[in-house]
CSV table of C-alpha atoms and ligand atoms in Angstrom, one decimal:
chain,number,residue,atom,x,y,z
A,21,UNK,CA,116.6,81.6,66.4
A,22,UNK,CA,117.0,84.9,68.2
A,23,UNK,CA,114.7,83.6,71.0
A,24,UNK,CA,117.0,80.6,71.5
A,25,UNK,CA,120.0,82.9,71.8
A,26,UNK,CA,118.2,85.0,74.3
A,27,UNK,CA,117.3,81.9,76.4
A,28,UNK,CA,120.9,80.7,76.4
A,29,UNK,CA,122.2,84.1,77.3
A,30,UNK,CA,119.6,84.2,80.1
A,31,UNK,CA,120.9,81.0,81.5
A,32,UNK,CA,124.6,81.9,81.2
A,33,UNK,CA,123.9,85.4,82.6
A,34,UNK,CA,122.1,84.0,85.6
A,35,UNK,CA,124.8,81.5,86.5
A,36,UNK,CA,127.6,84.1,86.0
A,37,UNK,CA,125.6,86.6,88.1
A,38,UNK,CA,125.2,84.1,90.8
A,39,UNK,CA,128.9,83.3,90.9
A,40,UNK,CA,130.0,86.9,90.9
A,41,UNK,CA,127.2,88.5,92.9
A,42,UNK,CA,128.3,90.2,96.1
A,43,UNK,CA,125.0,89.3,97.7
A,44,UNK,CA,125.4,86.3,100.0
A,45,UNK,CA,123.8,85.2,103.3
A,46,UNK,CA,124.6,87.3,106.3
A,47,UNK,CA,126.9,85.4,108.6
A,48,UNK,CA,124.9,82.8,110.6
A,49,UNK,CA,124.8,83.7,114.3
A,50,UNK,CA,122.5,81.0,115.7
A,51,UNK,CA,121.9,77.3,115.8
A,52,UNK,CA,119.7,77.4,112.7
A,53,UNK,CA,122.2,76.1,110.1
A,54,UNK,CA,119.5,73.7,109.1
A,55,UNK,CA,117.5,76.6,107.7
A,56,UNK,CA,120.4,77.7,105.5
A,57,UNK,CA,120.7,74.0,104.4
A,58,UNK,CA,117.0,74.0,103.4
A,59,UNK,CA,117.5,77.2,101.4
A,60,UNK,CA,120.6,75.8,99.7
A,61,UNK,CA,118.7,72.6,98.8
A,62,UNK,CA,115.9,74.6,97.4
A,63,UNK,CA,118.3,76.8,95.5
A,64,UNK,CA,120.1,73.8,93.9
A,65,UNK,CA,116.9,72.0,93.0
A,66,UNK,CA,115.2,75.0,91.4
A,67,UNK,CA,118.5,76.3,89.9
A,68,UNK,CA,119.2,73.0,88.2
A,69,UNK,CA,115.6,72.8,86.8
A,70,UNK,CA,115.9,76.4,85.7
A,71,UNK,CA,119.1,75.7,83.7
A,72,UNK,CA,118.0,72.4,82.2
A,73,UNK,CA,114.5,73.5,81.2
A,74,UNK,CA,115.7,76.7,79.5
A,75,UNK,CA,118.6,75.0,77.7
A,76,UNK,CA,116.2,72.2,76.6
A,77,UNK,CA,113.8,74.9,75.3
A,78,UNK,CA,116.6,76.6,73.4
A,79,UNK,CA,117.8,73.2,72.0
A,80,UNK,CA,114.2,72.5,70.7
A,81,UNK,CA,113.9,75.9,69.1
A,82,UNK,CA,117.1,75.3,67.2
A,83,UNK,CA,116.7,71.6,66.4
A,84,UNK,CA,113.0,71.8,65.4
A,85,UNK,CA,112.9,75.2,63.7
A,86,UNK,CA,110.9,75.6,60.6
A,87,UNK,CA,112.1,73.7,57.6
A,88,UNK,CA,110.3,73.6,54.3
A,89,UNK,CA,108.6,70.3,53.9
A,90,UNK,CA,109.4,68.9,57.3
A,91,UNK,CA,106.5,67.3,59.2
A,92,UNK,CA,106.1,66.6,62.9
A,93,UNK,CA,105.3,63.1,64.1
A,94,UNK,CA,102.3,62.7,66.4
A,95,UNK,CA,103.3,60.9,69.6
A,96,UNK,CA,100.7,61.7,72.4
A,97,UNK,CA,102.0,59.1,74.9
A,98,UNK,CA,105.5,58.0,76.0
A,99,UNK,CA,105.2,55.8,79.1
A,100,UNK,CA,108.9,55.6,79.7
A,101,UNK,CA,109.6,59.3,79.4
A,102,UNK,CA,106.6,60.1,81.7
A,103,UNK,CA,107.7,57.7,84.3
A,104,UNK,CA,111.2,59.2,84.4
A,105,UNK,CA,110.0,62.7,84.5
A,106,UNK,CA,107.5,62.0,87.3
A,107,UNK,CA,110.1,60.2,89.3
A,108,UNK,CA,112.7,62.9,89.0
A,109,UNK,CA,110.1,65.6,89.8
A,110,UNK,CA,108.9,63.7,92.9
A,111,UNK,CA,112.5,63.3,94.1
A,112,UNK,CA,113.2,67.0,93.6
A,113,UNK,CA,110.0,68.2,95.4
A,114,UNK,CA,110.6,65.8,98.2
A,115,UNK,CA,114.2,67.0,98.6
A,116,UNK,CA,112.9,70.5,98.9
A,117,UNK,CA,110.2,69.8,101.4
A,118,UNK,CA,111.8,67.2,103.7
A,119,UNK,CA,114.4,69.4,105.4
A,120,UNK,CA,111.7,71.9,106.1
A,121,UNK,CA,109.7,69.3,108.0
A,122,UNK,CA,112.7,68.6,110.2
A,123,UNK,CA,113.3,72.4,110.7
A,124,UNK,CA,109.7,73.0,111.6
A,125,UNK,CA,109.7,70.1,114.1
A,126,UNK,CA,112.6,71.5,116.0
A,127,UNK,CA,111.3,75.1,115.6
A,128,UNK,CA,108.1,74.2,117.5
A,129,UNK,CA,109.8,72.1,120.1
A,130,UNK,CA,111.6,74.6,122.4
A,131,UNK,CA,114.4,73.2,124.6
A,132,UNK,CA,113.4,72.8,128.2
A,133,UNK,CA,116.3,75.0,129.5
A,134,UNK,CA,115.5,78.0,127.2
A,135,UNK,CA,115.4,81.3,129.0
A,136,UNK,CA,112.3,83.4,128.1
A,137,UNK,CA,112.3,87.0,126.8
A,138,UNK,CA,109.1,88.8,125.8
A,139,UNK,CA,109.4,91.2,122.9
A,140,UNK,CA,106.5,93.6,122.7
A,141,UNK,CA,105.9,95.4,119.4
A,142,UNK,CA,103.9,98.5,118.7
A,143,UNK,CA,103.9,101.2,116.0
A,144,UNK,CA,106.9,101.7,115.7
A,145,UNK,CA,109.2,100.3,118.3
A,146,UNK,CA,110.2,97.4,120.5
A,147,UNK,CA,110.3,96.9,124.3
A,148,UNK,CA,111.2,93.8,126.2
A,149,UNK,CA,110.3,92.0,129.4
A,150,UNK,CA,112.3,89.4,131.3
A,151,UNK,CA,110.6,87.2,133.9
A,152,UNK,CA,113.0,88.1,136.8
A,153,UNK,CA,114.3,85.8,139.5
A,154,UNK,CA,111.2,83.7,139.8
A,155,UNK,CA,111.4,82.8,136.1
A,156,UNK,CA,107.7,83.5,135.7
A,157,UNK,CA,106.1,86.4,133.8
A,158,UNK,CA,103.3,88.3,135.6
A,159,UNK,CA,99.9,88.6,133.9
A,160,UNK,CA,99.5,91.4,131.3
A,161,UNK,CA,96.4,92.7,129.7
A,162,UNK,CA,96.1,95.1,126.8
A,163,UNK,CA,93.2,96.9,128.6
A,164,UNK,CA,95.6,98.0,131.4
A,165,UNK,CA,98.1,99.7,129.1
A,166,UNK,CA,98.6,103.4,130.0
A,167,UNK,CA,101.4,105.9,129.7
A,168,UNK,CA,102.5,104.8,133.2
A,169,UNK,CA,102.0,101.1,132.6
A,170,UNK,CA,103.1,100.6,128.9
A,171,UNK,CA,103.3,96.8,129.3
A,172,UNK,CA,99.8,96.5,130.8
A,173,UNK,CA,101.1,94.8,134.0
A,174,UNK,CA,98.7,93.5,136.6
A,175,UNK,CA,99.8,95.3,139.8
A,176,UNK,CA,98.3,92.6,142.0
A,177,UNK,CA,100.1,89.6,140.4
A,178,UNK,CA,103.0,88.5,142.6
A,179,UNK,CA,104.7,86.9,139.6
A,180,UNK,CA,105.0,90.2,137.9
A,181,UNK,CA,106.7,92.1,140.7
A,182,UNK,CA,110.2,91.0,139.8
A,183,UNK,CA,109.6,91.2,136.0
A,184,UNK,CA,112.3,93.3,134.4
A,185,UNK,CA,110.9,95.9,132.0
A,186,UNK,CA,113.2,97.1,129.3
A,187,UNK,CA,112.0,100.4,127.8
A,188,UNK,CA,114.7,100.6,125.2
A,189,UNK,CA,114.7,98.7,121.9
A,190,UNK,CA,117.7,96.7,122.9
A,191,UNK,CA,117.5,93.2,124.4
A,192,UNK,CA,120.4,91.3,125.8
A,193,UNK,CA,120.7,87.5,125.7
A,194,UNK,CA,123.5,85.1,126.8
A,195,UNK,CA,125.8,83.3,124.3
A,196,UNK,CA,125.2,79.6,123.6
A,197,UNK,CA,122.0,79.5,125.7
A,198,UNK,CA,118.6,78.7,124.1
A,199,UNK,CA,116.4,81.7,124.1
A,200,UNK,CA,112.6,81.7,123.6
A,201,UNK,CA,111.2,85.0,122.4
A,202,UNK,CA,107.6,85.4,123.3
A,203,UNK,CA,106.0,87.9,120.9
A,204,UNK,CA,103.2,90.2,121.6
A,205,UNK,CA,101.7,93.2,119.7
A,206,UNK,CA,99.9,96.1,121.1
A,207,UNK,CA,98.3,97.3,117.9
A,208,UNK,CA,98.7,95.7,114.5
A,209,UNK,CA,100.7,92.9,112.8
A,210,UNK,CA,104.4,93.2,113.2
A,211,UNK,CA,107.2,90.7,112.6
A,212,UNK,CA,110.3,90.0,114.7
A,213,UNK,CA,113.2,89.2,112.4
A,214,UNK,CA,117.0,89.1,112.9
A,215,UNK,CA,118.7,88.2,109.7
A,216,UNK,CA,121.7,86.6,111.4
A,217,UNK,CA,119.4,84.3,113.5
A,218,UNK,CA,117.5,83.2,110.4
A,219,UNK,CA,114.2,82.6,112.4
A,220,UNK,CA,111.4,85.2,112.2
A,221,UNK,CA,107.8,85.3,113.4
A,222,UNK,CA,104.8,87.5,113.1
A,223,UNK,CA,103.4,89.4,116.1
A,224,UNK,CA,99.6,89.1,116.1
A,225,UNK,CA,97.4,91.4,118.2
A,226,UNK,CA,95.4,89.4,120.8
A,227,UNK,CA,97.7,86.4,120.8
A,228,UNK,CA,101.2,85.4,121.8
A,229,UNK,CA,103.5,83.8,119.3
A,230,UNK,CA,107.1,82.7,119.8
A,231,UNK,CA,110.3,81.7,118.2
A,232,UNK,CA,113.5,80.2,119.7
A,233,UNK,CA,117.2,80.1,118.9
A,234,UNK,CA,120.6,79.6,120.5
A,235,UNK,CA,122.9,82.5,119.7
A,236,UNK,CA,126.3,81.3,118.7
A,237,UNK,CA,128.1,84.6,118.1
A,238,UNK,CA,128.8,87.6,120.3
A,239,UNK,CA,127.7,90.9,118.9
A,240,UNK,CA,124.8,93.2,118.3
A,241,UNK,CA,122.3,92.1,115.8
A,242,UNK,CA,119.6,94.4,114.3
A,243,UNK,CA,115.9,93.5,114.7
A,244,UNK,CA,113.8,94.5,111.7
A,245,UNK,CA,110.1,94.5,111.7
A,246,UNK,CA,109.3,92.6,108.5
A,247,UNK,CA,105.6,93.1,108.3
A,248,UNK,CA,104.3,96.3,106.8
A,249,UNK,CA,102.8,98.0,109.8
A,250,UNK,CA,102.1,101.6,108.9
A,251,UNK,CA,103.8,104.8,107.7
A,252,UNK,CA,107.0,104.4,109.9
A,253,UNK,CA,107.3,100.6,109.4
A,254,UNK,CA,110.8,101.1,108.0
A,255,UNK,CA,111.9,102.8,111.2
A,256,UNK,CA,110.8,100.0,113.5
A,257,UNK,CA,114.2,98.6,114.5
A,258,UNK,CA,115.9,97.3,117.6
A,259,UNK,CA,118.8,95.1,118.5
A,260,UNK,CA,119.6,91.8,120.2
A,261,UNK,CA,122.9,92.0,121.9
A,262,UNK,CA,124.5,88.6,122.5
A,263,UNK,CA,126.8,88.8,125.6
A,264,UNK,CA,129.1,86.4,127.4
A,265,UNK,CA,127.0,84.8,130.2
A,266,UNK,CA,128.7,86.9,132.9
A,267,UNK,CA,128.1,90.2,131.0
A,268,UNK,CA,124.5,89.2,130.5
A,269,UNK,CA,124.1,88.5,134.2
A,270,UNK,CA,125.6,91.9,135.1
A,271,UNK,CA,123.4,93.6,132.5
A,272,UNK,CA,120.3,91.9,134.0
A,273,UNK,CA,121.4,92.9,137.5
A,274,UNK,CA,121.5,96.6,136.4
A,275,UNK,CA,117.9,96.6,135.2
A,276,UNK,CA,115.1,97.6,137.5
A,277,UNK,CA,112.0,95.5,138.2
A,278,UNK,CA,108.4,96.4,137.8
A,279,UNK,CA,108.1,96.7,141.6
A,280,UNK,CA,111.1,99.1,141.7
A,281,UNK,CA,109.8,101.1,138.8
A,282,UNK,CA,106.4,101.6,140.4
A,283,UNK,CA,107.9,102.6,143.7
A,284,UNK,CA,110.0,105.4,142.3
A,285,UNK,CA,109.1,108.6,144.0
A,286,UNK,CA,108.3,111.6,141.9
A,287,UNK,CA,111.0,114.3,141.9
A,288,UNK,CA,111.1,117.0,144.5
A,289,UNK,CA,110.5,120.4,142.8
A,290,UNK,CA,112.0,122.4,145.7
A,291,UNK,CA,115.3,120.5,145.6
A,292,UNK,CA,115.2,120.7,141.9
A,293,UNK,CA,114.8,124.5,141.9
A,294,UNK,CA,118.3,124.9,143.4
A,295,UNK,CA,119.8,122.6,140.8
A,296,UNK,CA,117.9,124.4,138.0
A,297,UNK,CA,120.0,127.5,138.7
A,298,UNK,CA,122.7,126.0,136.5
A,299,UNK,CA,120.2,125.4,133.7
A,300,UNK,CA,118.6,128.8,134.0
A,301,UNK,CA,121.9,130.5,133.0
A,302,UNK,CA,121.2,129.4,129.4
A,303,UNK,CA,117.5,128.3,129.3
A,304,UNK,CA,116.2,131.3,131.3
A,305,UNK,CA,114.8,131.6,134.8
A,306,UNK,CA,111.4,130.4,133.6
A,307,UNK,CA,112.8,127.8,131.3
A,308,UNK,CA,111.5,130.0,128.5
A,309,UNK,CA,114.6,129.4,126.3
A,310,UNK,CA,117.2,131.9,125.0
A,311,UNK,CA,118.0,131.8,121.3
A,312,UNK,CA,121.1,134.0,121.8
A,313,UNK,CA,122.5,131.2,123.9
A,314,UNK,CA,121.2,128.4,121.7
A,315,UNK,CA,119.2,127.1,124.6
A,316,UNK,CA,115.6,125.9,123.8
A,317,UNK,CA,112.5,126.4,125.8
A,318,UNK,CA,112.0,123.7,128.5
A,319,UNK,CA,108.8,124.8,130.2
A,320,UNK,CA,105.9,122.8,129.0
A,321,UNK,CA,108.0,120.0,127.4
A,322,UNK,CA,107.0,116.5,128.3
A,323,UNK,CA,108.8,115.3,131.4
A,324,UNK,CA,109.6,111.8,130.1
A,325,UNK,CA,111.2,113.4,127.1
A,326,UNK,CA,113.3,115.8,129.1
A,327,UNK,CA,114.4,112.9,131.3
A,328,UNK,CA,115.4,110.7,128.4
A,329,UNK,CA,117.4,113.6,126.8
A,330,UNK,CA,119.2,114.3,130.0
A,331,UNK,CA,120.1,110.6,130.3
A,332,UNK,CA,121.2,110.5,126.7
A,333,UNK,CA,123.4,113.6,127.2
A,334,UNK,CA,124.9,111.9,130.3
A,335,UNK,CA,125.6,108.6,128.6
A,336,UNK,CA,127.1,110.2,125.5
A,337,UNK,CA,124.2,108.9,123.4
A,338,UNK,CA,123.5,112.6,122.5
A,339,UNK,CA,125.8,115.5,122.2
A,340,UNK,CA,128.8,113.4,121.3
A,341,UNK,CA,128.8,113.8,117.6
A,342,UNK,CA,131.8,115.9,116.4
A,343,UNK,CA,129.6,118.4,114.5
A,344,UNK,CA,127.0,118.8,117.3
A,345,UNK,CA,128.4,122.1,118.5
A,346,UNK,CA,125.5,122.9,120.9
A,347,UNK,CA,125.0,119.3,122.0
A,348,UNK,CA,128.6,119.2,123.1
A,349,UNK,CA,127.9,122.3,125.3
A,350,UNK,CA,124.9,120.7,126.9
A,351,UNK,CA,126.6,117.3,127.7
A,352,UNK,CA,128.8,118.5,130.5
A,353,UNK,CA,125.9,120.5,132.0
A,354,UNK,CA,123.7,117.4,132.1
A,355,UNK,CA,126.6,115.6,133.8
A,356,UNK,CA,126.1,117.9,136.8
A,357,UNK,CA,123.0,116.0,137.6
A,358,UNK,CA,124.6,113.1,139.4
A,359,UNK,CA,121.8,110.5,139.3
A,360,UNK,CA,118.3,109.8,138.2
A,361,UNK,CA,116.9,111.3,141.4
A,362,UNK,CA,118.6,114.6,140.6
A,363,UNK,CA,117.2,114.5,137.1
A,364,UNK,CA,113.7,113.8,138.5
A,365,UNK,CA,114.0,116.8,140.9
A,366,UNK,CA,115.0,119.2,138.1
A,367,UNK,CA,112.2,118.0,135.9
A,368,UNK,CA,109.7,118.3,138.8
A,369,UNK,CA,110.8,122.0,139.1
A,370,UNK,CA,110.5,122.5,135.3
A,371,UNK,CA,106.9,121.2,135.6
A,372,UNK,CA,106.1,124.1,137.8
A,373,UNK,CA,107.3,126.8,135.4
A,374,UNK,CA,104.8,128.8,133.4
A,375,UNK,CA,104.2,127.4,129.9
A,376,UNK,CA,103.9,130.5,127.6
A,377,UNK,CA,104.2,129.8,123.8
A,378,UNK,CA,107.7,130.6,122.5
A,379,UNK,CA,107.9,133.6,120.1
A,380,UNK,CA,107.8,132.8,116.4
A,381,UNK,CA,111.1,133.4,114.7
A,382,UNK,CA,110.8,131.1,111.6
A,383,UNK,CA,108.7,132.0,108.6
A,384,UNK,CA,107.6,129.8,105.7
A,385,UNK,CA,104.8,128.5,103.5
A,386,UNK,CA,102.3,127.4,106.1
A,387,UNK,CA,100.2,125.5,103.4
A,388,UNK,CA,103.2,123.4,102.3
A,389,UNK,CA,104.2,122.9,105.9
A,390,UNK,CA,100.7,121.5,106.7
A,391,UNK,CA,101.1,118.9,104.0
A,392,UNK,CA,104.5,117.9,105.3
A,393,UNK,CA,103.3,117.8,108.8
A,394,UNK,CA,100.8,115.0,108.1
A,395,UNK,CA,103.6,112.5,108.4
A,396,UNK,CA,104.8,114.0,111.6
A,397,UNK,CA,101.3,114.0,113.1
A,398,UNK,CA,101.2,110.2,113.4
A,399,UNK,CA,103.7,110.4,116.2
A,400,UNK,CA,103.8,114.0,117.4
A,401,UNK,CA,100.0,114.4,117.3
A,402,UNK,CA,97.7,116.4,115.1
A,403,UNK,CA,98.2,119.4,117.4
A,404,UNK,CA,102.0,118.8,117.9
A,405,UNK,CA,101.3,118.1,121.5
A,406,UNK,CA,103.5,115.1,121.6
A,407,UNK,CA,102.5,111.4,122.3
A,408,UNK,CA,104.3,109.5,124.9
A,409,UNK,CA,103.3,106.1,123.6
A,410,UNK,CA,105.0,107.1,120.4
A,411,UNK,CA,108.1,108.4,122.2
A,412,UNK,CA,107.4,111.7,120.3
A,413,UNK,CA,107.9,114.9,122.2
A,414,UNK,CA,105.8,118.1,122.0
A,415,UNK,CA,106.6,120.4,119.1
A,416,UNK,CA,103.9,123.1,119.3
A,417,UNK,CA,104.6,126.2,121.3
A,418,UNK,CA,108.3,125.3,121.8
A,419,UNK,CA,111.3,127.2,120.4
A,420,UNK,CA,110.8,127.1,116.6
A,421,UNK,CA,114.5,127.9,115.8
A,422,UNK,CA,115.4,124.9,117.9
A,423,UNK,CA,113.0,122.6,116.0
A,424,UNK,CA,114.5,123.8,112.7
A,425,UNK,CA,118.0,123.1,113.9
A,426,UNK,CA,117.1,119.6,115.2
A,427,UNK,CA,115.4,118.7,112.0
A,428,UNK,CA,118.5,119.7,110.2
A,429,UNK,CA,120.7,117.8,112.6
A,430,UNK,CA,118.5,114.7,112.3
A,431,UNK,CA,118.7,114.9,108.5
A,432,UNK,CA,122.5,115.4,108.5
A,433,UNK,CA,123.0,112.5,111.0
A,434,UNK,CA,124.4,114.9,113.6
A,435,UNK,CA,121.7,113.8,115.9
A,436,UNK,CA,120.2,110.3,116.0
A,437,UNK,CA,123.2,108.4,114.6
A,438,UNK,CA,124.3,107.0,117.9
A,439,UNK,CA,123.6,103.2,118.1
A,440,UNK,CA,121.7,103.4,121.4
A,441,UNK,CA,119.6,106.4,120.3
A,442,UNK,CA,116.7,104.4,118.8
A,443,UNK,CA,114.2,107.1,118.8
A,444,UNK,CA,116.7,109.6,117.5
A,445,UNK,CA,117.6,107.1,114.7
A,446,UNK,CA,113.9,106.7,114.0
A,447,UNK,CA,113.5,110.4,113.8
A,448,UNK,CA,116.5,110.6,111.5
A,449,UNK,CA,114.8,108.4,109.0
A,450,UNK,CA,111.6,110.4,109.2
A,451,UNK,CA,113.4,113.8,109.0
A,452,UNK,CA,113.9,113.1,105.3
A,453,UNK,CA,110.3,114.4,105.0
A,454,UNK,CA,111.8,117.9,105.1
A,455,UNK,CA,114.2,117.7,102.2
A,456,UNK,CA,115.8,121.1,102.3
A,457,UNK,CA,115.9,124.3,104.4
A,458,UNK,CA,112.8,125.7,102.8
A,459,UNK,CA,110.8,122.5,103.6
A,460,UNK,CA,112.1,122.7,107.2
A,461,UNK,CA,111.0,126.3,107.5
A,462,UNK,CA,107.6,125.6,106.0
A,463,UNK,CA,107.1,122.7,108.4
A,464,UNK,CA,108.2,124.8,111.4
A,465,UNK,CA,106.0,127.7,110.3
A,466,UNK,CA,103.0,125.4,110.3
A,467,UNK,CA,103.9,124.0,113.7
A,468,UNK,CA,103.9,127.6,114.9
A,469,UNK,CA,100.2,127.8,114.0
A,470,UNK,CA,99.2,124.8,116.2
B,515,CUA,CU1,106.1,96.9,112.8
B,515,CUA,CU2,106.6,96.9,110.4
């Protein structure tokens, strides 16, 4: 008897929970309403079976409970009942499977007029490629991937010259236009999933997979990697921004092509030296950093990282948070570099400065710091040298007080909470490795030994 009560409560509880639950589908933002329909059908079929079977079980437990002297009748076959049960089950299973066949048929048949966007996954971020004016992607090969050629482009392929390479984790697509995402992985299995679009697909190293959709809502939709792909899998996020067609066109027009990227001249260190005078006031003549002025060491820091930070300061992606006291000081200074060429020049000058290790100012438990650093080493390197492919800057030999403050800023969301700061956001998620001030000091003390 108690078992029957439990079963009835289970059924009632499940139904009530379903009706009151705040968890519903995220709002659909693509053409794939048929997928929601398929899920709904499956829910109603399985839900009805769940309720009926459990209530029937409870009924049997009550009705046929033990009574002294009662005897069961033996009835091994019941043709009529079996026919009914088989027919109902067949209809239920068919109802669940049939819509899926229609969805799959339209999923594998991409509309002719779909625009193509390539999404490239790697541990642990996304980049994108658009085919450019000719509508054709250039050849790529994993063997050609280097720091300077992260997409593995073939420099001799004419189709690739006008390909647009997007190094940020944000892809733009036009509203109400079918989009085919070609999916490619550089390393391990990943999965391209946008909840609002409903469709998702694995990225498999060595092959190209795809999915397609027609975005039906304007907005910014988060891409999640939904395939466990290593220690920072949970930080592998990006966004698809759905624009009005004219906004999309102007965004595309602002991107640079592979040919333009490869032609970009290196910065001019002599011109940059004059510009660096402004920086030197706080960061020191040799870019050695000055703690009293809260300016970290620049000499020896990776150029691509300095460039991105300067661009972030200029665009308000960094140094705009209300509590980022020192970032707010830096932002107007970065704005004195009028364009990318000026940034390149200053960085070319910084490259010529002597790289002496910054003095140690942070003390802590090196042994504990070593343990904590294991997680960091996946991206920043075992020696804290920084790894460009991971978008992780150098940490060893740089200003340790600055590292400590940035870890704290990341943890507090003072840095890395801007929507466009994907790598900062990623670091914000990882900064939880150092839970408190002591852990931060231990970690930085260990980095000082590298
Ligand atoms: Cu990539 Cu999970």
